[in-house]
Amino acid sequence: MEQESPGSAVTAKQGRDATGGQPRDLGWAEATIWTDRMVSALGNGVKGGKWFSLIDKVVRPATLDLAWQRVARNKGTAGVDGQSVERFSHKAERYLAELQINLANGSYRPNPVKRVEIPKGNGKTRPLGIPTVKDRIVQTALKMVIEPIFEVQFRPGSYGFRPGRGCKDALREVDRLLKEGYTHVVDADLKSYFDTIPHDRLMALVEGSISDSRVLALIDGFLQQEIISDVARWQPTTGTPQGAVLSPLLANLYLHPLDVLMEQSGYRMVRYADDFVILCASEAEATAALREITAWVNANGLTLHPDKTRVGNAAQPGQGFDFLGYRFEVGRRFVREKSLRAFKDKMRARTIRSRGDSLERIIADINPILRGWFGYFKHARPRLFRRIDQIIRRRLRAVLRKQEKRPSMGRSEADHSRWTNAFFADQGLFTLLTAHEHARYPR
């Protein structure tokens, strides 16, 4: 389909589900790219069922400039070339012009990806790929052009890294299904998913909707980017780097056929990227679902983690499941142990006795973290909020004792009398239990 003139672009509103279902809200799509006529084509179909002539939308200066603005807003560290977002910004106009020329004449080639290991918990790490700023700009431009094509195909049970959807939506759906009696759960875990996606099969899925050879070459080039770590350099044959702009979209695309399979089989799957659960009405249904998932995963070059994939009845003690930071068990939501441990570690690091900052500054530092944590975990049992509040106040009392050069006295009555709970409230400390009561009984 050909691009309309930029002057005719208006805000994209909606396109129809690729299966012929309800219209999808596409208000998030970039209007200078996805005009009304193109959005209409998403619902009505395009010739041959595939999209042609997309590269001109990627290489337009306006698209690259918008992509740069998004990359600059997200910041991030420098890639293998050492060029930071800040350094790029000093000569952004010149760099974008060069990038546009290279893309237009076909001479653009992605740089290697810098690989770093970030803490995952329990002493483990997970790999993170850091593309250069220029590559992030091109990937962002590509994503703005191709995302609506796939978004109208994606199923309602998929929530991760999709416009207008998020963790809380997925959690609400899980909660709803559990309350409706679908308590037998397939708790599945894909082993090293982002590192094991087969490139050839992924590109076949992309080619099922896009026929622009230059766009396909760009996507394939990003999949084939060399990876450089501190001690090695290699060319990947599988996977899409976590940290790359295109990775979440491509990862969702690869699992889209599984979403369709589960939906057509009548199973209720809730998926957030590679983290998913299937909620069933009986153990037999859950066992059958796991069997079907296992067959699909094996046939598509992936692996289920043998120690983290199981069937259980979440209505029974000890058979609950973890999903997106929560633990669902016996009709209640708890904070997952791993999530709680990470939160406590973060609080300890910011309330260390030798920190040397004033109480006012410490509270100003931890309050945003407390508010954000409560905003996500406010559906957990309130007993936990009381305990965390006590821990934080105890640590702040220890800071105040240290500042006054008084001997450590543990949780002494004198400390509680001098620095009461009301004292910390007057200092503006965010209190989880109070926030829970206000949310439960709003004034």
PDB file of N, CA and C in Angstrom, residues 54-152:
ATOM      1  N   LEU A  54       6.929  -0.267   2.539  1.00  0.00           N
ATOM      2  CA  LEU A  54       6.993   0.270   3.895  1.00  0.00           C
ATOM      3  C   LEU A  54       8.302   1.012   4.161  1.00  0.00           C
ATOM      4  N   ILE A  55       9.345   0.709   3.401  1.00  0.00           N
ATOM      5  CA  ILE A  55      10.655   1.277   3.697  1.00  0.00           C
ATOM      6  C   ILE A  55      10.647   2.793   3.591  1.00  0.00           C
ATOM      7  N   ASP A  56       9.831   3.343   2.677  1.00  0.00           N
ATOM      8  CA  ASP A  56       9.810   4.801   2.516  1.00  0.00           C
ATOM      9  C   ASP A  56       9.279   5.480   3.774  1.00  0.00           C
ATOM     10  N   LYS A  57       8.452   4.787   4.529  1.00  0.00           N
ATOM     11  CA  LYS A  57       7.920   5.345   5.772  1.00  0.00           C
ATOM     12  C   LYS A  57       8.963   5.291   6.878  1.00  0.00           C
ATOM     13  N   VAL A  58       9.828   4.261   6.821  1.00  0.00           N
ATOM     14  CA  VAL A  58      10.890   4.130   7.822  1.00  0.00           C
ATOM     15  C   VAL A  58      11.946   5.209   7.635  1.00  0.00           C
ATOM     16  N   VAL A  59      12.347   5.472   6.386  1.00  0.00           N
ATOM     17  CA  VAL A  59      13.498   6.349   6.122  1.00  0.00           C
ATOM     18  C   VAL A  59      13.125   7.817   6.024  1.00  0.00           C
ATOM     19  N   ARG A  60      11.849   8.158   6.096  1.00  0.00           N
ATOM     20  CA  ARG A  60      11.470   9.570   6.043  1.00  0.00           C
ATOM     21  C   ARG A  60      12.136  10.343   7.179  1.00  0.00           C
ATOM     22  N   PRO A  61      12.671  11.533   6.920  1.00  0.00           N
ATOM     23  CA  PRO A  61      13.300  12.336   7.979  1.00  0.00           C
ATOM     24  C   PRO A  61      12.369  12.565   9.173  1.00  0.00           C
ATOM     25  N   ALA A  62      11.082  12.761   8.909  1.00  0.00           N
ATOM     26  CA  ALA A  62      10.140  12.997  10.006  1.00  0.00           C
ATOM     27  C   ALA A  62      10.031  11.778  10.911  1.00  0.00           C
ATOM     28  N   THR A  63      10.060  10.585  10.325  1.00  0.00           N
ATOM     29  CA  THR A  63       9.986   9.352  11.119  1.00  0.00           C
ATOM     30  C   THR A  63      11.242   9.183  11.961  1.00  0.00           C
ATOM     31  N   LEU A  64      12.403   9.401  11.352  1.00  0.00           N
ATOM     32  CA  LEU A  64      13.665   9.248  12.085  1.00  0.00           C
ATOM     33  C   LEU A  64      13.781  10.290  13.199  1.00  0.00           C
ATOM     34  N   ASP A  65      13.304  11.507  12.936  1.00  0.00           N
ATOM     35  CA  ASP A  65      13.357  12.542  13.966  1.00  0.00           C
ATOM     36  C   ASP A  65      12.463  12.170  15.151  1.00  0.00           C
ATOM     37  N   LEU A  66      11.279  11.651  14.873  1.00  0.00           N
ATOM     38  CA  LEU A  66      10.387  11.224  15.949  1.00  0.00           C
ATOM     39  C   LEU A  66      10.985  10.046  16.711  1.00  0.00           C
ATOM     40  N   ALA A  67      11.615   9.126  15.965  1.00  0.00           N
ATOM     41  CA  ALA A  67      12.268   7.982  16.618  1.00  0.00           C
ATOM     42  C   ALA A  67      13.389   8.461  17.533  1.00  0.00           C
ATOM     43  N   TRP A  68      14.157   9.446  17.069  1.00  0.00           N
ATOM     44  CA  TRP A  68      15.231  10.001  17.899  1.00  0.00           C
ATOM     45  C   TRP A  68      14.669  10.626  19.176  1.00  0.00           C
ATOM     46  N   GLN A  69      13.572  11.349  19.071  1.00  0.00           N
ATOM     47  CA  GLN A  69      12.966  11.957  20.254  1.00  0.00           C
ATOM     48  C   GLN A  69      12.587  10.896  21.290  1.00  0.00           C
ATOM     49  N   ARG A  70      12.076   9.762  20.819  1.00  0.00           N
ATOM     50  CA  ARG A  70      11.696   8.688  21.737  1.00  0.00           C
ATOM     51  C   ARG A  70      12.919   8.036  22.373  1.00  0.00           C
ATOM     52  N   VAL A  71      13.958   7.837  21.577  1.00  0.00           N
ATOM     53  CA  VAL A  71      15.197   7.260  22.119  1.00  0.00           C
ATOM     54  C   VAL A  71      15.803   8.208  23.155  1.00  0.00           C
ATOM     55  N   ALA A  72      15.813   9.506  22.847  1.00  0.00           N
ATOM     56  CA  ALA A  72      16.376  10.488  23.785  1.00  0.00           C
ATOM     57  C   ALA A  72      15.585  10.505  25.085  1.00  0.00           C
ATOM     58  N   ARG A  73      14.280  10.373  24.986  1.00  0.00           N
ATOM     59  CA  ARG A  73      13.433  10.387  26.179  1.00  0.00           C
ATOM     60  C   ARG A  73      13.698   9.162  27.065  1.00  0.00           C
ATOM     61  N   ASN A  74      13.989   8.030  26.436  1.00  0.00           N
ATOM     62  CA  ASN A  74      14.257   6.800  27.194  1.00  0.00           C
ATOM     63  C   ASN A  74      15.678   6.740  27.738  1.00  0.00           C
ATOM     64  N   LYS A  75      16.549   7.623  27.238  1.00  0.00           N
ATOM     65  CA  LYS A  75      17.952   7.688  27.674  1.00  0.00           C
ATOM     66  C   LYS A  75      18.643   6.353  27.429  1.00  0.00           C
ATOM     67  N   GLY A  76      19.177   5.724  28.443  1.00  0.00           N
ATOM     68  CA  GLY A  76      19.916   4.478  28.235  1.00  0.00           C
ATOM     69  C   GLY A  76      21.402   4.727  28.087  1.00  0.00           C
ATOM     70  N   THR A  77      22.174   3.663  28.209  1.00  0.00           N
ATOM     71  CA  THR A  77      23.632   3.772  28.159  1.00  0.00           C
ATOM     72  C   THR A  77      24.146   3.631  26.735  1.00  0.00           C
ATOM     73  N   ALA A  78      25.421   3.937  26.564  1.00  0.00           N
ATOM     74  CA  ALA A  78      26.054   3.873  25.240  1.00  0.00           C
ATOM     75  C   ALA A  78      26.284   2.432  24.820  1.00  0.00           C
ATOM     76  N   GLY A  79      26.302   2.212  23.498  1.00  0.00           N
ATOM     77  CA  GLY A  79      26.592   0.895  22.957  1.00  0.00           C
ATOM     78  C   GLY A  79      28.079   0.702  22.735  1.00  0.00           C
ATOM     79  N   VAL A  80      28.428  -0.189  21.791  1.00  0.00           N
ATOM     80  CA  VAL A  80      29.840  -0.528  21.579  1.00  0.00           C
ATOM     81  C   VAL A  80      30.648   0.645  21.045  1.00  0.00           C
ATOM     82  N   ASP A  81      29.982   1.625  20.410  1.00  0.00           N
ATOM     83  CA  ASP A  81      30.724   2.765  19.863  1.00  0.00           C
ATOM     84  C   ASP A  81      31.001   3.842  20.900  1.00  0.00           C
ATOM     85  N   GLY A  82      30.473   3.657  22.116  1.00  0.00           N
ATOM     86  CA  GLY A  82      30.731   4.607  23.195  1.00  0.00           C
ATOM     87  C   GLY A  82      29.942   5.899  23.092  1.00  0.00           C
ATOM     88  N   GLN A  83      29.085   6.015  22.102  1.00  0.00           N
ATOM     89  CA  GLN A  83      28.325   7.257  21.921  1.00  0.00           C
ATOM     90  C   GLN A  83      27.045   7.225  22.769  1.00  0.00           C
ATOM     91  N   SER A  84      26.946   8.157  23.689  1.00  0.00           N
ATOM     92  CA  SER A  84      25.775   8.247  24.554  1.00  0.00           C
ATOM     93  C   SER A  84      24.676   9.065  23.888  1.00  0.00           C
ATOM     94  N   VAL A  85      23.485   9.015  24.468  1.00  0.00           N
ATOM     95  CA  VAL A  85      22.376   9.833  23.980  1.00  0.00           C
ATOM     96  C   VAL A  85      22.739  11.312  24.060  1.00  0.00           C
ATOM     97  N   GLU A  86      23.416  11.687  25.133  1.00  0.00           N
ATOM     98  CA  GLU A  86      23.809  13.095  25.312  1.00  0.00           C
ATOM     99  C   GLU A  86      24.769  13.541  24.217  1.00  0.00           C
ATOM    100  N   ARG A  87      25.768  12.725  23.913  1.00  0.00           N
ATOM    101  CA  ARG A  87      26.724  13.075  22.857  1.00  0.00           C
ATOM    102  C   ARG A  87      26.042  13.147  21.493  1.00  0.00           C
ATOM    103  N   PHE A  88      25.127  12.217  21.245  1.00  0.00           N
ATOM    104  CA  PHE A  88      24.399  12.225  19.974  1.00  0.00           C
ATOM    105  C   PHE A  88      23.594  13.512  19.831  1.00  0.00           C
ATOM    106  N   SER A  89      23.020  13.968  20.938  1.00  0.00           N
ATOM    107  CA  SER A  89      22.137  15.138  20.891  1.00  0.00           C
ATOM    108  C   SER A  89      22.865  16.404  20.441  1.00  0.00           C
ATOM    109  N   HIS A  90      24.187  16.497  20.677  1.00  0.00           N
ATOM    110  CA  HIS A  90      24.949  17.691  20.311  1.00  0.00           C
ATOM    111  C   HIS A  90      25.006  17.878  18.790  1.00  0.00           C
ATOM    112  N   LYS A  91      24.969  16.760  18.050  1.00  0.00           N
ATOM    113  CA  LYS A  91      25.016  16.846  16.583  1.00  0.00           C
ATOM    114  C   LYS A  91      23.898  16.001  15.974  1.00  0.00           C
ATOM    115  N   ALA A  92      22.746  16.002  16.640  1.00  0.00           N
ATOM    116  CA  ALA A  92      21.642  15.135  16.235  1.00  0.00           C
ATOM    117  C   ALA A  92      21.199  15.388  14.791  1.00  0.00           C
ATOM    118  N   GLU A  93      21.111  16.647  14.406  1.00  0.00           N
ATOM    119  CA  GLU A  93      20.641  16.980  13.055  1.00  0.00           C
ATOM    120  C   GLU A  93      21.553  16.372  11.993  1.00  0.00           C
ATOM    121  N   ARG A  94      22.860  16.495  12.233  1.00  0.00           N
ATOM    122  CA  ARG A  94      23.823  15.951  11.273  1.00  0.00           C
ATOM    123  C   ARG A  94      23.780  14.424  11.258  1.00  0.00           C
ATOM    124  N   TYR A  95      23.754  13.809  12.442  1.00  0.00           N
ATOM    125  CA  TYR A  95      23.740  12.345  12.521  1.00  0.00           C
ATOM    126  C   TYR A  95      22.475  11.761  11.890  1.00  0.00           C
ATOM    127  N   LEU A  96      21.338  12.408  12.108  1.00  0.00           N
ATOM    128  CA  LEU A  96      20.080  11.913  11.545  1.00  0.00           C
ATOM    129  C   LEU A  96      20.084  12.029  10.024  1.00  0.00           C
ATOM    130  N   ALA A  97      20.678  13.100   9.517  1.00  0.00           N
ATOM    131  CA  ALA A  97      20.762  13.268   8.063  1.00  0.00           C
ATOM    132  C   ALA A  97      21.627  12.157   7.452  1.00  0.00           C
ATOM    133  N   GLU A  98      22.757  11.852   8.108  1.00  0.00           N
ATOM    134  CA  GLU A  98      23.630  10.779   7.631  1.00  0.00           C
ATOM    135  C   GLU A  98      22.916   9.436   7.687  1.00  0.00           C
ATOM    136  N   LEU A  99      22.176   9.227   8.777  1.00  0.00           N
ATOM    137  CA  LEU A  99      21.443   7.978   8.943  1.00  0.00           C
ATOM    138  C   LEU A  99      20.383   7.822   7.860  1.00  0.00           C
ATOM    139  N   GLN A 100      19.712   8.917   7.540  1.00  0.00           N
ATOM    140  CA  GLN A 100      18.663   8.879   6.518  1.00  0.00           C
ATOM    141  C   GLN A 100      19.254   8.526   5.146  1.00  0.00           C
ATOM    142  N   ILE A 101      20.405   9.107   4.839  1.00  0.00           N
ATOM    143  CA  ILE A 101      21.059   8.831   3.554  1.00  0.00           C
ATOM    144  C   ILE A 101      21.464   7.359   3.468  1.00  0.00           C
ATOM    145  N   ASN A 102      22.070   6.852   4.541  1.00  0.00           N
ATOM    146  CA  ASN A 102      22.526   5.459   4.553  1.00  0.00           C
ATOM    147  C   ASN A 102      21.360   4.479   4.428  1.00  0.00           C
ATOM    148  N   LEU A 103      20.255   4.794   5.097  1.00  0.00           N
ATOM    149  CA  LEU A 103      19.075   3.933   4.991  1.00  0.00           C
ATOM    150  C   LEU A 103      18.474   4.002   3.592  1.00  0.00           C
ATOM    151  N   ALA A 104      18.418   5.193   3.031  1.00  0.00           N
ATOM    152  CA  ALA A 104      17.805   5.385   1.715  1.00  0.00           C
ATOM    153  C   ALA A 104      18.594   4.693   0.608  1.00  0.00           C
ATOM    154  N   ASN A 105      19.947   4.740   0.705  1.00  0.00           N
ATOM    155  CA  ASN A 105      20.745   4.125  -0.362  1.00  0.00           C
ATOM    156  C   ASN A 105      21.117   2.666  -0.077  1.00  0.00           C
ATOM    157  N   GLY A 106      20.662   2.154   1.064  1.00  0.00           N
ATOM    158  CA  GLY A 106      20.871   0.743   1.382  1.00  0.00           C
ATOM    159  C   GLY A 106      22.219   0.416   1.975  1.00  0.00           C
ATOM    160  N   SER A 107      23.009   1.421   2.342  1.00  0.00           N
ATOM    161  CA  SER A 107      24.347   1.160   2.881  1.00  0.00           C
ATOM    162  C   SER A 107      24.368   1.004   4.407  1.00  0.00           C
ATOM    163  N   TYR A 108      23.235   1.234   5.056  1.00  0.00           N
ATOM    164  CA  TYR A 108      23.187   1.135   6.529  1.00  0.00           C
ATOM    165  C   TYR A 108      23.378  -0.312   6.974  1.00  0.00           C
ATOM    166  N   ARG A 109      24.240  -0.512   7.965  1.00  0.00           N
ATOM    167  CA  ARG A 109      24.438  -1.827   8.561  1.00  0.00           C
ATOM    168  C   ARG A 109      24.417  -1.674  10.085  1.00  0.00           C
ATOM    169  N   PRO A 110      23.676  -2.525  10.798  1.00  0.00           N
ATOM    170  CA  PRO A 110      23.642  -2.435  12.261  1.00  0.00           C
ATOM    171  C   PRO A 110      25.016  -2.693  12.868  1.00  0.00           C
ATOM    172  N   ASN A 111      25.288  -2.037  13.983  1.00  0.00           N
ATOM    173  CA  ASN A 111      26.519  -2.260  14.733  1.00  0.00           C
ATOM    174  C   ASN A 111      26.357  -3.486  15.640  1.00  0.00           C
ATOM    175  N   PRO A 112      27.462  -4.024  16.150  1.00  0.00           N
ATOM    176  CA  PRO A 112      27.342  -5.098  17.144  1.00  0.00           C
ATOM    177  C   PRO A 112      26.603  -4.607  18.396  1.00  0.00           C
ATOM    178  N   VAL A 113      26.088  -5.546  19.150  1.00  0.00           N
ATOM    179  CA  VAL A 113      25.358  -5.261  20.389  1.00  0.00           C
ATOM    180  C   VAL A 113      26.285  -5.512  21.577  1.00  0.00           C
ATOM    181  N   LYS A 114      26.324  -4.556  22.493  1.00  0.00           N
ATOM    182  CA  LYS A 114      27.116  -4.749  23.710  1.00  0.00           C
ATOM    183  C   LYS A 114      26.297  -5.562  24.705  1.00  0.00           C
ATOM    184  N   ARG A 115      26.860  -6.661  25.171  1.00  0.00           N
ATOM    185  CA  ARG A 115      26.148  -7.541  26.107  1.00  0.00           C
ATOM    186  C   ARG A 115      26.694  -7.365  27.514  1.00  0.00           C
ATOM    187  N   VAL A 116      25.784  -7.126  28.443  1.00  0.00           N
ATOM    188  CA  VAL A 116      26.163  -7.021  29.856  1.00  0.00           C
ATOM    189  C   VAL A 116      25.278  -7.965  30.653  1.00  0.00           C
ATOM    190  N   GLU A 117      25.737  -8.318  31.822  1.00  0.00           N
ATOM    191  CA  GLU A 117      24.966  -9.186  32.725  1.00  0.00           C
ATOM    192  C   GLU A 117      24.430  -8.339  33.869  1.00  0.00           C
ATOM    193  N   ILE A 118      23.130  -8.412  34.105  1.00  0.00           N
ATOM    194  CA  ILE A 118      22.534  -7.651  35.194  1.00  0.00           C
ATOM    195  C   ILE A 118      21.997  -8.611  36.247  1.00  0.00           C
ATOM    196  N   PRO A 119      22.030  -8.213  37.521  1.00  0.00           N
ATOM    197  CA  PRO A 119      21.587  -9.108  38.602  1.00  0.00           C
ATOM    198  C   PRO A 119      20.138  -9.537  38.419  1.00  0.00           C
ATOM    199  N   LYS A 120      19.887 -10.807  38.709  1.00  0.00           N
ATOM    200  CA  LYS A 120      18.553 -11.375  38.584  1.00  0.00           C
ATOM    201  C   LYS A 120      18.007 -11.842  39.925  1.00  0.00           C
ATOM    202  N   GLY A 121      18.872 -12.000  40.904  1.00  0.00           N
ATOM    203  CA  GLY A 121      18.458 -12.518  42.202  1.00  0.00           C
ATOM    204  C   GLY A 121      19.085 -13.878  42.438  1.00  0.00           C
ATOM    205  N   ASN A 122      19.259 -14.230  43.719  1.00  0.00           N
ATOM    206  CA  ASN A 122      19.877 -15.505  44.099  1.00  0.00           C
ATOM    207  C   ASN A 122      21.268 -15.663  43.495  1.00  0.00           C
ATOM    208  N   GLY A 123      21.943 -14.528  43.299  1.00  0.00           N
ATOM    209  CA  GLY A 123      23.295 -14.583  42.755  1.00  0.00           C
ATOM    210  C   GLY A 123      23.351 -14.805  41.258  1.00  0.00           C
ATOM    211  N   LYS A 124      22.199 -14.909  40.586  1.00  0.00           N
ATOM    212  CA  LYS A 124      22.173 -15.160  39.154  1.00  0.00           C
ATOM    213  C   LYS A 124      22.092 -13.842  38.388  1.00  0.00           C
ATOM    214  N   THR A 125      22.358 -13.923  37.097  1.00  0.00           N
ATOM    215  CA  THR A 125      22.281 -12.739  36.228  1.00  0.00           C
ATOM    216  C   THR A 125      21.500 -13.102  34.969  1.00  0.00           C
ATOM    217  N   ARG A 126      21.077 -12.062  34.255  1.00  0.00           N
ATOM    218  CA  ARG A 126      20.467 -12.298  32.945  1.00  0.00           C
ATOM    219  C   ARG A 126      21.128 -11.354  31.948  1.00  0.00           C
ATOM    220  N   PRO A 127      21.254 -11.794  30.698  1.00  0.00           N
ATOM    221  CA  PRO A 127      21.943 -10.971  29.702  1.00  0.00           C
ATOM    222  C   PRO A 127      21.066  -9.830  29.221  1.00  0.00           C
ATOM    223  N   LEU A 128      21.686  -8.685  28.986  1.00  0.00           N
ATOM    224  CA  LEU A 128      20.999  -7.532  28.426  1.00  0.00           C
ATOM    225  C   LEU A 128      21.816  -7.013  27.259  1.00  0.00           C
ATOM    226  N   GLY A 129      21.169  -6.858  26.113  1.00  0.00           N
ATOM    227  CA  GLY A 129      21.849  -6.345  24.930  1.00  0.00           C
ATOM    228  C   GLY A 129      21.655  -4.841  24.796  1.00  0.00           C
ATOM    229  N   ILE A 130      22.716  -4.108  24.567  1.00  0.00           N
ATOM    230  CA  ILE A 130      22.642  -2.649  24.445  1.00  0.00           C
ATOM    231  C   ILE A 130      23.068  -2.249  23.032  1.00  0.00           C
ATOM    232  N   PRO A 131      22.107  -1.917  22.158  1.00  0.00           N
ATOM    233  CA  PRO A 131      22.456  -1.448  20.814  1.00  0.00           C
ATOM    234  C   PRO A 131      23.012  -0.025  20.882  1.00  0.00           C
ATOM    235  N   THR A 132      23.654   0.413  19.815  1.00  0.00           N
ATOM    236  CA  THR A 132      24.106   1.798  19.736  1.00  0.00           C
ATOM    237  C   THR A 132      22.894   2.722  19.602  1.00  0.00           C
ATOM    238  N   VAL A 133      23.123   4.006  19.829  1.00  0.00           N
ATOM    239  CA  VAL A 133      22.028   4.981  19.735  1.00  0.00           C
ATOM    240  C   VAL A 133      21.439   4.982  18.325  1.00  0.00           C
ATOM    241  N   LYS A 134      22.299   4.944  17.313  1.00  0.00           N
ATOM    242  CA  LYS A 134      21.809   4.944  15.931  1.00  0.00           C
ATOM    243  C   LYS A 134      20.935   3.727  15.649  1.00  0.00           C
ATOM    244  N   ASP A 135      21.372   2.568  16.134  1.00  0.00           N
ATOM    245  CA  ASP A 135      20.568   1.359  15.923  1.00  0.00           C
ATOM    246  C   ASP A 135      19.239   1.432  16.673  1.00  0.00           C
ATOM    247  N   ARG A 136      19.264   2.045  17.848  1.00  0.00           N
ATOM    248  CA  ARG A 136      18.005   2.195  18.592  1.00  0.00           C
ATOM    249  C   ARG A 136      17.037   3.105  17.833  1.00  0.00           C
ATOM    250  N   ILE A 137      17.572   4.122  17.179  1.00  0.00           N
ATOM    251  CA  ILE A 137      16.723   5.031  16.398  1.00  0.00           C
ATOM    252  C   ILE A 137      16.091   4.282  15.226  1.00  0.00           C
ATOM    253  N   VAL A 138      16.888   3.505  14.514  1.00  0.00           N
ATOM    254  CA  VAL A 138      16.355   2.769  13.365  1.00  0.00           C
ATOM    255  C   VAL A 138      15.330   1.735  13.816  1.00  0.00           C
ATOM    256  N   GLN A 139      15.625   1.033  14.901  1.00  0.00           N
ATOM    257  CA  GLN A 139      14.675   0.042  15.399  1.00  0.00           C
ATOM    258  C   GLN A 139      13.371   0.699  15.835  1.00  0.00           C
ATOM    259  N   THR A 140      13.473   1.874  16.445  1.00  0.00           N
ATOM    260  CA  THR A 140      12.266   2.590  16.863  1.00  0.00           C
ATOM    261  C   THR A 140      11.441   3.011  15.656  1.00  0.00           C
ATOM    262  N   ALA A 141      12.113   3.492  14.619  1.00  0.00           N
ATOM    263  CA  ALA A 141      11.410   3.865  13.390  1.00  0.00           C
ATOM    264  C   ALA A 141      10.722   2.645  12.774  1.00  0.00           C
ATOM    265  N   LEU A 142      11.441   1.539  12.720  1.00  0.00           N
ATOM    266  CA  LEU A 142      10.871   0.297  12.204  1.00  0.00           C
ATOM    267  C   LEU A 142       9.638  -0.119  13.009  1.00  0.00           C
ATOM    268  N   LYS A 143       9.771  -0.052  14.319  1.00  0.00           N
ATOM    269  CA  LYS A 143       8.678  -0.472  15.195  1.00  0.00           C
ATOM    270  C   LYS A 143       7.433   0.385  14.969  1.00  0.00           C
ATOM    271  N   MET A 144       7.624   1.694  14.826  1.00  0.00           N
ATOM    272  CA  MET A 144       6.478   2.570  14.602  1.00  0.00           C
ATOM    273  C   MET A 144       5.747   2.214  13.310  1.00  0.00           C
ATOM    274  N   VAL A 145       6.505   1.737  12.319  1.00  0.00           N
ATOM    275  CA  VAL A 145       5.908   1.411  11.026  1.00  0.00           C
ATOM    276  C   VAL A 145       5.216   0.052  11.041  1.00  0.00           C
ATOM    277  N   ILE A 146       5.843  -0.957  11.651  1.00  0.00           N
ATOM    278  CA  ILE A 146       5.309  -2.325  11.513  1.00  0.00           C
ATOM    279  C   ILE A 146       4.432  -2.772  12.675  1.00  0.00           C
ATOM    280  N   GLU A 147       4.522  -2.116  13.834  1.00  0.00           N
ATOM    281  CA  GLU A 147       3.786  -2.619  15.002  1.00  0.00           C
ATOM    282  C   GLU A 147       2.279  -2.720  14.774  1.00  0.00           C
ATOM    283  N   PRO A 148       1.609  -1.715  14.186  1.00  0.00           N
ATOM    284  CA  PRO A 148       0.157  -1.854  13.981  1.00  0.00           C
ATOM    285  C   PRO A 148      -0.230  -3.058  13.128  1.00  0.00           C
ATOM    286  N   ILE A 149       0.634  -3.456  12.193  1.00  0.00           N
ATOM    287  CA  ILE A 149       0.346  -4.601  11.333  1.00  0.00           C
ATOM    288  C   ILE A 149       0.168  -5.862  12.161  1.00  0.00           C
ATOM    289  N   PHE A 150       1.013  -6.021  13.172  1.00  0.00           N
ATOM    290  CA  PHE A 150       0.938  -7.219  14.010  1.00  0.00           C
ATOM    291  C   PHE A 150      -0.016  -7.037  15.186  1.00  0.00           C
ATOM    292  N   GLU A 151      -0.132  -5.807  15.656  1.00  0.00           N
ATOM    293  CA  GLU A 151      -0.967  -5.551  16.827  1.00  0.00           C
ATOM    294  C   GLU A 151      -2.420  -5.951  16.583  1.00  0.00           C
ATOM    295  N   VAL A 152      -2.930  -5.710  15.372  1.00  0.00           N
ATOM    296  CA  VAL A 152      -4.326  -6.073  15.098  1.00  0.00           C
ATOM    297  C   VAL A 152      -4.515  -7.592  15.026  1.00  0.00           C
TER     298      VAL A 152
END
